[in-house]
Short mmCIF file of C-alpha atoms in Angstrom, two decimals:
data_model
loop_
_atom_site.label_atom_id
_atom_site.label_comp_id
_atom_site.label_asym_id
_atom_site.label_seq_id
_atom_site.Cartn_x
_atom_site.Cartn_y
_atom_site.Cartn_z
CA MET A 19 103.93 109.66 -70.97
CA THR A 20 105.75 106.46 -71.79
CA HIS A 21 107.02 104.10 -69.13
CA VAL A 22 110.07 102.95 -71.07
CA HIS A 23 112.50 105.68 -70.01
CA SER A 24 111.47 105.96 -66.42
CA THR A 25 114.89 106.39 -64.88
CA PRO A 26 115.14 108.82 -61.96
CA GLU A 27 117.27 111.21 -64.07
CA LEU A 28 114.76 111.38 -66.84
CA LEU A 29 111.90 111.86 -64.41
CA ALA A 30 113.73 114.70 -62.70
CA LYS A 31 114.17 116.45 -66.06
CA TYR A 32 110.52 116.05 -66.94
CA ARG A 33 109.48 117.35 -63.57
CA THR A 34 111.69 120.40 -63.66
CA ALA A 35 110.39 121.26 -67.10
CA LEU A 36 106.79 120.74 -66.07
CA LEU A 37 106.97 122.66 -62.82
CA GLY A 38 108.76 125.50 -64.58
CA GLY A 39 106.00 125.62 -67.14
CA VAL A 40 103.29 125.64 -64.50
CA ALA A 41 105.03 128.37 -62.51
CA SER A 42 105.47 130.72 -65.45
CA LEU A 43 101.89 130.10 -66.57
CA SER A 44 100.49 130.98 -63.16
CA LEU A 45 102.58 134.14 -63.02
CA PHE A 46 101.25 135.14 -66.40
CA VAL A 47 97.64 134.50 -65.36
CA SER A 48 97.73 136.07 -61.92
CA GLY A 49 99.71 139.18 -62.91
CA ALA A 50 100.84 142.05 -60.74
CA ALA A 51 97.35 143.15 -59.71
CA TYR A 52 96.96 140.02 -57.56
CA ALA A 53 100.44 140.03 -56.12
CA GLN A 54 99.21 141.18 -52.69
CA GLN A 55 96.43 138.58 -52.42
CA SER A 56 96.47 136.37 -49.33
CA PRO A 57 97.32 132.70 -49.79
CA SER A 58 94.51 130.43 -50.98
CA GLY A 59 95.56 127.52 -48.77
CA ALA A 60 95.39 125.28 -51.82
CA GLU A 61 98.58 126.10 -53.70
CA VAL A 62 101.31 123.50 -54.08
CA PRO A 63 103.72 124.51 -51.28
CA LYS A 64 106.90 126.11 -52.57
CA HIS A 65 109.09 124.32 -50.05
CA LEU A 66 108.00 120.80 -51.05
CA ASP A 67 110.62 118.17 -51.65
CA GLU A 68 110.74 116.69 -55.18
CA LYS A 69 109.18 113.44 -54.01
CA ALA A 70 105.90 115.15 -53.30
CA THR A 71 105.35 116.01 -56.94
CA SER A 72 106.98 113.01 -58.59
CA GLN A 73 106.05 111.84 -62.01
CA LEU A 74 104.23 108.52 -61.91
CA GLU A 75 104.47 105.28 -63.78
CA ASP A 76 100.73 104.88 -63.32
CA ASP A 77 98.31 107.26 -64.94
CA PRO A 78 95.64 108.20 -62.36
CA GLN A 79 92.30 109.41 -63.70
CA ILE A 80 89.00 110.51 -62.17
CA LEU A 81 86.50 107.74 -62.85
CA SER A 82 82.97 108.07 -64.09
CA ALA A 83 80.18 105.88 -62.66
CA SER A 84 78.46 103.36 -64.91
CA THR A 85 75.27 104.35 -66.74
CA PRO A 86 72.38 103.97 -64.26
CA ASP A 87 70.06 101.02 -64.82
CA SER A 88 67.13 99.85 -62.71
CA ARG A 89 69.57 98.57 -60.09
CA ARG A 90 71.18 101.96 -59.44
CA ILE A 91 70.28 103.13 -55.95
CA TYR A 92 71.26 105.92 -53.59
CA ILE A 93 71.68 105.33 -49.87
CA THR A 94 71.53 108.38 -47.64
CA ASP A 95 73.05 108.47 -44.17
CA PRO A 96 71.44 111.21 -42.04
CA ALA A 97 74.11 110.28 -39.46
CA HIS A 98 71.77 110.53 -36.48
CA PHE A 99 71.13 114.30 -37.04
CA ALA A 100 74.75 115.32 -37.72
CA VAL A 101 75.26 118.60 -39.62
CA ALA A 102 77.06 116.80 -42.47
CA THR A 103 75.71 113.72 -44.22
CA GLN A 104 76.66 111.37 -47.04
CA THR A 105 74.79 109.81 -49.94
CA PHE A 106 76.30 106.63 -51.41
CA THR A 107 75.76 105.82 -55.09
CA ILE A 108 75.52 102.03 -55.39
CA ASP A 109 75.35 99.65 -58.33
CA GLY A 110 73.10 96.81 -57.19
CA ASN A 111 74.40 94.49 -59.92
CA GLU A 112 77.86 94.40 -58.39
CA GLY A 113 77.08 95.54 -54.88
CA LYS A 114 79.65 98.29 -55.38
CA VAL A 115 79.88 101.85 -54.10
CA LEU A 116 80.38 104.03 -57.20
CA SER A 117 80.69 107.41 -55.52
CA ILE A 118 79.85 109.36 -52.38
CA THR A 119 78.14 112.77 -52.34
CA ASP A 120 78.24 115.21 -49.43
CA GLY A 121 75.12 116.78 -48.00
CA GLY A 122 74.38 119.14 -45.15
CA PHE A 123 71.91 118.83 -42.27
CA LEU A 124 69.18 116.25 -42.98
CA ALA A 125 69.78 116.40 -46.73
CA ASN A 126 66.85 114.95 -48.67
CA PRO A 127 67.79 112.87 -51.75
CA PHE A 128 65.85 112.73 -55.02
CA ALA A 129 66.48 111.24 -58.47
CA ALA A 130 65.31 111.90 -62.03
CA THR A 131 62.76 109.33 -63.22
CA ASP A 132 65.00 108.47 -66.19
CA GLY A 133 68.14 108.14 -64.07
CA SER A 134 69.91 111.04 -65.77
CA TYR A 135 70.56 112.94 -62.56
CA PHE A 136 70.13 112.76 -58.83
CA GLY A 137 70.31 115.45 -56.21
CA LEU A 138 69.98 116.68 -52.67
CA ALA A 139 67.88 119.35 -51.02
CA SER A 140 70.29 120.48 -48.35
CA THR A 141 71.02 122.91 -45.53
CA VAL A 142 74.37 124.24 -44.34
CA TYR A 143 75.44 126.87 -41.82
CA SER A 144 78.24 129.41 -42.14
CA ARG A 145 79.82 128.17 -38.87
CA VAL A 146 79.30 124.39 -39.01
CA SER A 147 76.18 124.20 -36.81
CA HIS A 148 75.25 127.86 -36.33
CA GLY A 149 75.59 131.25 -37.98
CA LYS A 150 73.89 131.99 -41.28
CA ARG A 151 71.63 129.25 -42.64
CA ASP A 152 71.71 128.43 -46.34
CA ASP A 153 69.24 126.04 -48.00
CA TYR A 154 69.92 124.89 -51.54
CA ILE A 155 69.22 122.27 -54.16
CA GLU A 156 72.24 120.59 -55.71
CA VAL A 157 71.84 118.40 -58.79
CA TYR A 158 74.51 115.91 -59.92
CA ASP A 159 75.19 114.09 -63.17
CA ALA A 160 74.43 110.42 -62.50
CA LYS A 161 77.65 109.29 -64.20
CA THR A 162 80.32 111.94 -63.54
CA HIS A 163 78.77 113.06 -60.23
CA ASP A 164 79.71 116.62 -61.19
CA VAL A 165 77.41 119.38 -59.96
CA ILE A 166 75.15 120.29 -62.89
CA ALA A 167 72.90 122.73 -61.00
CA ASP A 168 73.24 124.58 -57.70
CA ILE A 169 70.01 126.40 -56.94
CA ASP A 170 69.50 128.69 -53.96
CA ILE A 171 66.12 128.36 -52.24
CA PRO A 172 64.58 130.24 -49.30
CA GLU A 173 65.70 128.98 -45.87
CA SER A 174 62.45 127.06 -45.53
CA ARG A 175 63.22 123.34 -45.78
CA PHE A 176 61.38 121.14 -43.32
CA LEU A 177 64.12 119.75 -41.07
CA VAL A 178 62.95 116.28 -40.14
CA GLY A 179 64.21 112.70 -40.15
CA THR A 180 64.48 111.95 -43.86
CA TYR A 181 61.17 111.03 -45.54
CA PRO A 182 61.78 110.43 -49.27
CA TRP A 183 58.44 111.91 -50.43
CA MET A 184 59.02 115.30 -48.83
CA THR A 185 61.21 116.29 -51.80
CA THR A 186 60.64 115.01 -55.30
CA VAL A 187 60.98 115.78 -59.00
CA THR A 188 57.98 116.08 -61.33
CA PRO A 189 57.47 113.32 -63.95
CA ASP A 190 59.20 115.34 -66.72
CA ASN A 191 62.25 115.83 -64.43
CA LYS A 192 62.20 119.56 -65.14
CA SER A 193 60.91 120.73 -61.75
CA LEU A 194 61.38 119.87 -58.10
CA LEU A 195 58.94 120.23 -55.21
CA PHE A 196 59.97 120.44 -51.56
CA TYR A 197 57.90 120.66 -48.39
CA GLN A 198 57.83 123.54 -45.87
CA PHE A 199 56.31 123.07 -42.39
CA THR A 200 56.86 126.44 -40.72
CA PRO A 201 55.42 129.06 -40.40
CA SER A 202 52.65 127.33 -42.39
CA PRO A 203 52.49 124.40 -44.81
CA GLN A 204 53.78 125.32 -48.26
CA VAL A 205 55.47 123.54 -51.13
CA GLY A 206 58.48 125.09 -52.87
CA LEU A 207 58.64 124.95 -56.66
CA VAL A 208 62.11 124.81 -58.23
CA ASP A 209 62.82 124.99 -61.96
CA ILE A 210 65.65 122.51 -62.43
CA GLU A 211 65.84 123.00 -66.17
CA ASN A 212 66.47 126.74 -65.83
CA LYS A 213 68.24 126.37 -62.48
CA LYS A 214 66.12 128.73 -60.43
CA PHE A 215 63.71 128.82 -57.51
CA VAL A 216 60.23 129.76 -58.72
CA ARG A 217 57.96 130.28 -55.68
CA MET A 218 56.26 128.81 -52.64
CA LEU A 219 52.79 127.35 -53.14
CA ASP A 220 50.18 127.60 -50.36
CA VAL A 221 48.75 124.23 -49.34
CA PRO A 222 46.33 123.04 -46.61
CA ASP A 223 47.41 121.18 -43.42
CA CYS A 224 48.77 118.29 -45.49
CA TYR A 225 52.05 116.38 -45.79
CA HIS A 226 54.20 114.58 -48.40
CA ILE A 227 54.28 115.26 -52.14
CA PHE A 228 53.22 112.69 -54.76
CA PRO A 229 53.40 114.24 -58.26
CA THR A 230 51.12 112.73 -60.91
CA SER A 231 51.81 115.21 -63.69
CA ASN A 232 54.02 118.23 -64.22
CA ASP A 233 51.53 120.63 -62.62
CA THR A 234 49.72 118.34 -60.19
CA PHE A 235 50.62 116.55 -56.97
CA PHE A 236 48.78 114.84 -54.15
CA MET A 237 49.31 115.26 -50.39
CA HIS A 238 47.97 113.43 -47.35
CA CYS A 239 46.14 115.67 -44.88
CA ARG A 240 45.70 115.68 -41.12
CA ASN A 241 41.98 115.00 -41.46
CA GLY A 242 42.65 111.70 -43.25
CA SER A 243 41.96 112.94 -46.77
CA MET A 244 44.15 113.33 -49.83
CA ALA A 245 44.50 116.78 -51.39
CA LYS A 246 44.98 117.22 -55.11
CA ILE A 247 47.06 120.36 -55.75
CA THR A 248 47.22 121.85 -59.24
CA PHE A 249 49.53 124.82 -59.76
CA ASP A 250 50.97 127.10 -62.38
CA LYS A 251 54.24 129.00 -62.38
CA ASP A 252 52.48 132.27 -61.49
CA GLY A 253 51.53 130.78 -58.14
CA LYS A 254 47.87 130.02 -58.85
CA VAL A 255 47.01 126.97 -56.77
CA ASP A 256 43.87 124.89 -56.99
CA VAL A 257 43.15 122.53 -54.09
CA LYS A 258 40.63 119.70 -54.11
CA GLN A 259 40.34 117.48 -51.03
CA THR A 260 38.80 114.01 -50.96
CA GLU A 261 36.76 112.53 -48.14
CA ALA A 262 38.79 110.96 -45.32
CA PHE A 263 39.87 107.46 -46.37
CA HIS A 264 41.13 106.23 -42.99
CA SER A 265 40.03 106.67 -39.41
CA GLU A 266 41.77 108.89 -36.85
CA SER A 267 43.09 105.83 -35.00
CA GLU A 268 44.65 104.26 -38.11
CA TYR A 269 48.17 105.66 -38.14
CA LEU A 270 49.70 105.86 -41.63
CA ILE A 271 53.51 105.67 -41.46
CA ASN A 272 55.79 108.54 -42.52
CA THR A 273 57.43 106.72 -45.40
CA PRO A 274 54.95 105.17 -47.86
CA ALA A 275 56.06 103.62 -51.16
CA PHE A 276 55.13 105.59 -54.29
CA SER A 277 55.54 104.49 -57.89
CA MET A 278 55.34 107.70 -59.89
CA LYS A 279 55.33 105.72 -63.14
CA ALA A 280 52.41 103.53 -62.06
CA GLY A 281 50.58 106.21 -60.05
CA GLN A 282 50.31 103.89 -57.05
CA ILE A 283 50.87 104.69 -53.38
CA ALA A 284 51.22 101.76 -50.96
CA TRP A 285 50.62 103.15 -47.49
CA PRO A 286 50.83 100.86 -44.42
CA THR A 287 49.50 101.54 -40.95
CA TYR A 288 51.33 100.66 -37.74
CA GLU A 289 49.16 97.52 -37.54
CA GLY A 290 49.92 96.25 -41.05
CA LYS A 291 46.84 97.39 -42.97
CA ILE A 292 47.88 98.61 -46.41
CA PHE A 293 45.98 101.34 -48.22
CA MET A 294 46.55 101.29 -51.97
CA ILE A 295 45.88 104.77 -53.35
CA ASP A 296 45.55 104.81 -57.12
CA VAL A 297 46.37 108.26 -58.52
CA SER A 298 47.06 107.05 -62.08
CA SER A 299 43.89 108.68 -63.45
CA GLY A 300 44.78 112.06 -61.97
CA GLU A 301 42.21 111.53 -59.20
CA ALA A 302 42.78 109.67 -55.91
CA LYS A 303 40.96 106.33 -55.80
CA PHE A 304 40.86 104.28 -52.60
CA GLY A 305 39.23 101.07 -53.76
CA LYS A 306 41.73 98.61 -52.38
CA HIS A 307 43.17 98.00 -48.97
CA PHE A 308 44.19 94.80 -47.28
CA ASP A 309 45.57 93.43 -44.05
CA VAL A 310 49.01 91.86 -44.26
CA PHE A 311 48.42 89.89 -41.07
CA SER A 312 45.76 87.30 -40.36
CA ASP A 313 43.75 87.59 -37.14
CA GLU A 314 45.98 84.90 -35.68
CA GLU A 315 49.14 86.79 -36.60
CA LYS A 316 47.69 89.99 -35.16
CA ALA A 317 47.05 88.14 -31.91
CA ASP A 318 50.71 87.07 -32.05
CA ASN A 319 51.74 90.75 -32.25
CA TRP A 320 52.90 90.92 -35.87
CA ARG A 321 53.22 94.61 -36.80
CA THR A 322 54.93 96.94 -39.26
CA GLY A 323 58.31 98.27 -38.14
CA GLY A 324 61.34 100.13 -39.47
CA TRP A 325 62.24 103.38 -41.20
CA LEU A 326 61.29 102.59 -44.82
CA PRO A 327 59.24 99.45 -44.18
CA VAL A 328 57.37 99.26 -47.51
CA ALA A 329 58.30 98.81 -51.17
CA TYR A 330 56.21 98.40 -54.33
CA HIS A 331 57.20 96.50 -57.48
CA ARG A 332 55.48 98.20 -60.39
CA ASP A 333 55.11 95.45 -63.02
CA SER A 334 54.12 92.63 -60.69
CA GLY A 335 52.00 94.87 -58.45
CA GLN A 336 53.62 93.31 -55.37
CA VAL A 337 53.89 95.08 -52.03
CA TYR A 338 56.77 94.27 -49.68
CA LEU A 339 56.28 95.00 -45.98
CA LEU A 340 59.01 94.91 -43.32
CA ALA A 341 57.49 93.54 -40.11
CA ASP A 342 58.09 91.51 -37.00
CA GLN A 343 56.51 90.39 -33.76
CA ARG A 344 56.61 93.46 -31.58
CA ALA A 345 54.86 95.37 -28.84
CA LYS A 346 52.64 98.32 -29.73
CA TRP A 347 54.51 101.61 -30.11
CA THR A 348 57.73 100.05 -31.35
CA HIS A 349 56.98 101.01 -34.96
CA LYS A 350 60.39 102.55 -35.75
CA TYR A 351 62.52 99.65 -34.60
CA SER A 352 64.01 97.21 -37.09
CA SER A 353 62.34 93.99 -38.27
CA GLN A 354 63.58 90.57 -39.38
CA PHE A 355 60.86 89.60 -41.90
CA VAL A 356 59.44 90.80 -45.22
CA PHE A 357 55.88 89.91 -46.26
CA VAL A 358 55.11 90.03 -49.99
CA HIS A 359 51.48 90.53 -51.03
CA ASP A 360 49.62 90.98 -54.29
CA ALA A 361 48.27 94.54 -54.20
CA LYS A 362 45.22 93.64 -56.30
CA THR A 363 44.00 90.60 -54.37
CA GLY A 364 45.69 91.36 -51.05
CA LYS A 365 46.84 87.73 -50.94
CA ARG A 366 50.18 86.74 -49.47
CA ILE A 367 52.68 85.52 -52.03
CA ARG A 368 55.63 84.79 -49.79
CA LYS A 369 57.38 85.64 -46.54
CA ILE A 370 61.12 86.25 -46.43
CA GLU A 371 63.12 85.69 -43.27
CA LEU A 372 66.00 88.17 -43.23
CA GLY A 373 67.79 86.68 -40.24
CA ARG A 374 68.97 90.10 -39.05
CA ASP A 375 67.63 93.49 -37.97
CA ILE A 376 66.70 95.57 -41.02
CA ASP A 377 65.40 99.15 -40.96
CA SER A 378 64.67 100.02 -44.59
CA ILE A 379 63.77 98.10 -47.74
CA ALA A 380 63.33 98.83 -51.46
CA VAL A 381 63.02 96.71 -54.62
CA SER A 382 64.51 97.20 -58.08
CA GLN A 383 61.94 97.52 -60.87
CA ASP A 384 63.35 94.95 -63.30
CA ASP A 385 61.86 91.49 -64.02
CA LYS A 386 64.10 89.68 -61.57
CA PRO A 387 64.00 92.24 -58.80
CA GLN A 388 66.58 92.72 -56.12
CA LEU A 389 65.43 93.35 -52.58
CA TYR A 390 67.51 96.01 -50.84
CA ALA A 391 67.65 95.56 -47.08
CA LEU A 392 69.45 98.28 -45.15
CA SER A 393 70.58 97.86 -41.54
CA THR A 394 71.08 101.19 -39.79
CA GLY A 395 72.74 99.52 -36.81
CA GLU A 396 75.16 97.47 -38.90
CA LYS A 397 75.58 100.35 -41.41
CA THR A 398 75.30 97.70 -44.10
CA LEU A 399 73.19 97.21 -47.20
CA TYR A 400 72.22 93.62 -48.00
CA ILE A 401 71.26 93.01 -51.63
CA LEU A 402 68.99 89.95 -51.85
CA ASP A 403 67.17 88.05 -54.55
CA ALA A 404 63.62 89.34 -54.01
CA GLU A 405 62.16 85.95 -54.96
CA THR A 406 64.23 83.72 -52.69
CA GLY A 407 65.71 86.13 -50.18
CA LYS A 408 69.16 84.74 -51.00
CA GLU A 409 72.00 87.18 -50.31
CA LEU A 410 73.69 88.39 -53.51
CA HIS A 411 75.88 91.16 -52.16
CA LYS A 412 76.73 92.89 -48.93
CA VAL A 413 77.84 96.54 -48.83
CA PRO A 414 79.22 97.51 -45.40
CA GLU A 415 80.58 100.79 -43.94
CA LEU A 416 77.79 103.09 -45.16
CA GLY A 417 78.39 106.03 -42.84
CA HIS A 418 77.09 106.39 -39.28
CA GLY A 419 73.39 105.61 -39.46
CA PRO A 420 72.20 104.97 -43.04
CA GLN A 421 68.40 104.95 -43.36
CA VAL A 422 67.19 105.98 -46.78
CA ILE A 423 67.12 104.15 -50.12
CA VAL A 424 66.18 106.07 -53.27
CA ALA A 425 65.86 104.60 -56.77
CA HIS A 426 65.13 106.62 -59.90
CA ASP A 427 62.98 103.95 -61.51
CA ASN A 428 60.12 104.12 -59.03
CA ARG B 11 66.57 106.70 -36.17
CA VAL B 12 68.74 105.34 -33.43
CA SER B 13 68.68 101.65 -34.04
CA ARG B 14 68.65 99.01 -31.40
CA SER B 15 71.89 97.35 -32.37
CA ALA B 16 73.78 100.65 -32.62
CA HIS B 17 72.65 101.86 -29.23
CA ALA B 18 71.92 99.05 -26.83
CA ALA B 19 70.18 101.50 -24.52
CA SER B 20 67.40 102.27 -27.01
CA GLY B 21 64.04 100.56 -26.93
CA THR B 22 63.39 97.08 -28.28
CA ARG B 23 60.59 95.27 -30.06
CA GLU B 24 59.64 93.85 -26.68
CA GLY B 25 58.25 97.23 -25.66
CA TRP B 26 58.67 99.98 -23.12
CA LYS B 27 59.74 99.14 -19.56
CA PRO B 28 60.40 102.41 -17.70
CA GLN B 29 62.61 102.93 -14.63
CA ASP B 30 62.75 105.95 -12.31
CA ASN B 31 66.35 105.82 -11.05
CA ASP B 32 68.69 107.10 -13.74
CA PRO B 33 67.73 110.03 -16.03
CA SER B 34 70.83 109.48 -18.20
CA GLN B 35 69.51 106.09 -19.36
CA CYS B 36 67.24 105.62 -22.37
CA ASP B 37 64.65 103.70 -20.33
CA TYR B 38 64.16 106.50 -17.76
CA TRP B 39 60.38 106.96 -17.58
CA ARG B 40 60.30 110.57 -18.81
CA HIS B 41 62.10 109.57 -22.05
CA CYS B 42 59.19 107.43 -23.30
CA SER B 43 59.02 109.30 -26.64
CA ILE B 44 62.48 110.91 -26.89
CA ASP B 45 64.31 110.87 -30.23
CA GLY B 46 67.96 111.83 -30.37
CA ASN B 47 70.31 112.35 -27.45
CA ILE B 48 69.74 112.83 -23.73
CA CYS B 49 70.99 116.32 -22.74
CA ASP B 50 72.09 115.03 -19.33
CA CYS B 51 74.96 113.29 -21.17
CA CYS B 52 75.92 116.42 -23.16
CA GLY B 53 76.51 118.98 -20.40
CA GLY B 54 72.85 119.71 -19.72
CA SER B 55 70.51 117.97 -17.32
CA LEU B 56 67.13 116.25 -17.42
CA THR B 57 65.37 119.60 -17.88
CA ASN B 58 68.16 122.05 -18.86
CA CYS B 59 70.21 122.66 -21.99
CA PRO B 60 74.03 122.41 -22.14
CA PRO B 61 76.10 125.63 -22.15
CA GLY B 62 76.33 127.29 -25.55
CA THR B 63 73.12 125.82 -26.96
CA LYS B 64 69.74 127.48 -27.54
CA LEU B 65 66.57 126.22 -25.84
CA SER B 66 63.57 125.72 -28.07
CA PRO B 67 60.20 127.02 -26.82
CA SER B 68 58.29 124.46 -28.94
CA SER B 69 57.96 120.74 -28.42
CA TRP B 70 56.27 117.46 -29.17
CA VAL B 71 54.59 115.76 -26.26
CA ALA B 72 53.89 112.32 -24.90
CA SER B 73 52.14 110.83 -21.93
CA CYS B 74 54.70 108.85 -19.89
CA TYR B 75 54.02 106.51 -17.00
CA ASN B 76 56.08 107.05 -13.84
CA PRO B 77 56.59 103.69 -12.12
CA GLY B 78 57.62 105.54 -8.92
CA ASP B 79 54.24 107.13 -8.16
CA LYS B 80 52.20 105.11 -10.69
CA GLN B 81 50.96 108.30 -12.34
CA SER B 82 51.15 109.39 -15.98
CA TYR B 83 52.56 112.79 -16.87
CA LEU B 84 52.62 114.84 -20.04
CA ILE B 85 56.25 115.38 -21.08
CA ALA B 86 57.20 118.24 -23.45
CA TYR B 87 60.34 117.25 -25.37
CA ARG B 88 62.25 120.43 -26.05
CA ASP B 89 65.36 120.44 -28.18
CA CYS B 90 68.62 122.21 -27.36
CA CYS B 91 69.75 123.64 -30.69
CA GLY B 92 72.54 125.45 -32.51
CA LYS B 93 75.29 122.82 -32.19
CA ASN B 94 76.09 119.63 -34.04
CA VAL B 95 74.48 116.49 -32.64
CA CYS B 96 75.84 115.65 -29.18
CA GLY B 97 76.42 112.01 -30.05
CA ARG B 98 76.26 110.76 -26.45
CA CYS B 99 73.38 108.75 -24.98
CA GLY B 100 71.60 108.23 -28.28
CA CYS B 101 68.02 107.13 -27.64
CA LEU B 102 64.83 106.51 -29.59
CA ASN B 103 61.55 105.72 -27.84
CA THR B 104 58.16 105.95 -29.51
CA GLU B 105 55.44 105.45 -26.86
CA GLY B 106 52.30 107.01 -28.32
CA GLU B 107 54.37 108.50 -31.13
CA LEU B 108 52.20 109.49 -34.11
CA PRO B 109 53.01 110.15 -37.78
CA VAL B 110 54.02 113.57 -39.08
CA TYR B 111 50.44 114.58 -39.94
CA ARG B 112 49.87 114.68 -36.16
CA PRO B 113 52.98 116.81 -35.53
CA GLU B 114 52.35 117.54 -31.84
CA PHE B 115 53.04 113.83 -31.19
CA ALA B 116 55.66 113.29 -33.95
CA ASN B 117 59.28 112.98 -32.89
CA ASP B 118 61.27 112.88 -36.17
CA ILE B 119 60.79 116.63 -36.51
CA ILE B 120 63.62 118.95 -35.42
CA TRP B 121 61.76 120.77 -32.66
CA CYS B 122 63.95 123.89 -32.61
CA PHE B 123 61.21 126.25 -33.81
CA GLY B 124 61.44 129.56 -31.97
CA ALA B 125 64.93 129.03 -30.49
CA GLU B 126 67.14 132.12 -30.12
CA ASP B 127 69.24 133.15 -33.17
CA ASP B 128 67.04 130.94 -35.39
CA ALA B 129 69.12 127.96 -34.22
CA MET B 130 67.75 124.91 -36.06
CA THR B 131 70.50 122.29 -35.77
CA TYR B 132 69.89 119.44 -33.34
CA HIS B 133 72.11 118.85 -30.30
CA CYS B 134 70.02 117.06 -27.65
CA THR B 135 66.61 116.84 -26.00
CA ILE B 136 65.33 117.57 -22.47
CA SER B 137 62.30 115.94 -20.83
CA PRO B 138 60.45 118.47 -18.63
CA ILE B 139 56.97 117.78 -17.23
CA VAL B 140 53.98 119.82 -18.44
CA GLY B 141 51.55 118.36 -15.93
CA LYS B 142 49.60 115.25 -15.10
CA ALA B 143 48.27 113.42 -18.13
#
C-alpha cells in the first residue's frame, strides 16, 4: 500500500474492507460442517478494538538469513539440562544472530557439509518433562530457517551432555547417523533425502560417529581401538576393529575435532597429548601424536580443559587446544589460553591469551580464520582473529548455558 | 556443564577441596563427581528424591574422600527424573570422572535408565554411599 493517503479515515476504510474480506473468506472455507468446532486459540479475537489490527505505514516482512559461508556457525544452548533448548544461527562476519531455532531435551545439532541445511536431533515429551516421549530429526533451510524435513525416529536417542559427533550427516548430506546407548550400542540411520528413518545398525561397545564415506563411519571403542563400520540400507553391517592406539590410562576427551572433508580427527587427552587419526584413506592411521605441553609446562600443571577444547583448521593443518594451569580432574572447567600447533610436526606455532574463562572453541575454515571462543558462564560468544587473538565481535545473551559450536564447513 | 562463573559454588581449576558440614553445598565431600543439581535444594535430600520425581536404579560412580573420617567411599550418583531441571544448587565436579567410553565413571550421561514410567528427563542428583572404596 502507499503511504501518501495515510489519514485515519482512509485507514479505517481499508481496514473495514480487508477484515470483511477475511471474514467472508474464512466462512466460505470453514463451512457449516465445522461450525461446532472448539476454538483454536489462535483466531483474531472478535472483540478486539480497531487499534489492534491497524494498517501500518511500515511494511513488516519475515527476513531470510544470508547465504551461509565458512563463517556461518550454530551455537547450541543445552540450558543446563532444561527440557527446551535453543540453537542460535550466527554470522561470524558481522557477529550477528540471524535466527534462533527451538529444540527439545539435549537437542544435538548437525549441519550439511555444503551449508545448505542444518538440523537438530531432538526429544520432547507430551507433558513438558514427562508423559509420552517423542524423538525426531528436524531439518531446516539454512536461509529461511523453515522446516524442510521432520522425521520421526524411535525413542532411542542417547540423552547426554551435547557431544557434536554423536549425531552427524554423511558426506553426501543425504543421510544422518545418530548414536544409541541403551539397551545396547547402536547407530540409527536416517534418510534425509527421502525424509524417513531407515533402521538401527548394531555396533560394538564403541562411541561417536565419524563418517568417511556415505556407507562407512568410524567409532572409538572402550578397548582403545577404532572400529570401521560399513553398512547398507538393508541393515548389513561389517565391523573391522583396529589395535588399541592409546593406553587405558590415557583419557580421550568426549568432544574431539573432526574434519570430515580432510578425514582428520584431532583427539586430545586430559593431559594435552593429541592423537591425530587420519581416516582420509578409508582406514584409520595413527602415525602422528604429539604433546602440546613441554615437560616444564606439565610440571607447572598445564592441562586441557573445557567443553569443546579442540579445533582443527583444515588447510593449514593447525590444531587449537583450549588449556590452562589446573589441578588434575578439573578437565571440564573453562580455560584462558589457546595453544596452536602444527599437526604434522607437532610444533607450537603460537599461544593465545584469551583473558577470560572460555569453555568451547572452533575455527572457521577460510584463509584468514576466525577463532570462536564461547563462554558458558558469560553466555557470550567472542569472535577473535585466529592469528592475533584480537577481538572482532562479541555476541552476548546466548541463552542459559551455551556450550556447543557447529560449523558446516568442517 | 555448569561453569565456574555461572555457579560460584562449582569446582575451580585449583582442584577439589571437600568439606563434611553442608550437603547442600557443591564442595560437600560426597558430591566429588556430581553433575547437575543437588536434590537437597529441590525438595529431596542428600540421598532421597523430591516428591513427584522418579528415582533411577542406575548410576555412575566415583570414589570420594571424606575429610571427617579420612576414608574414601564409593558414591553412586542416582538421578531423580521425570521433571524439568531443578535449577537450584547447580554443581559440576569431576574427581576421577572418565570419558563416555568408560560410562560407569562418566557424568554427562542422563542416568535415568530404569526409572519408573520411563522417565528420562533430568531434575537432580542424589549422592548415596555404596560402600568403602
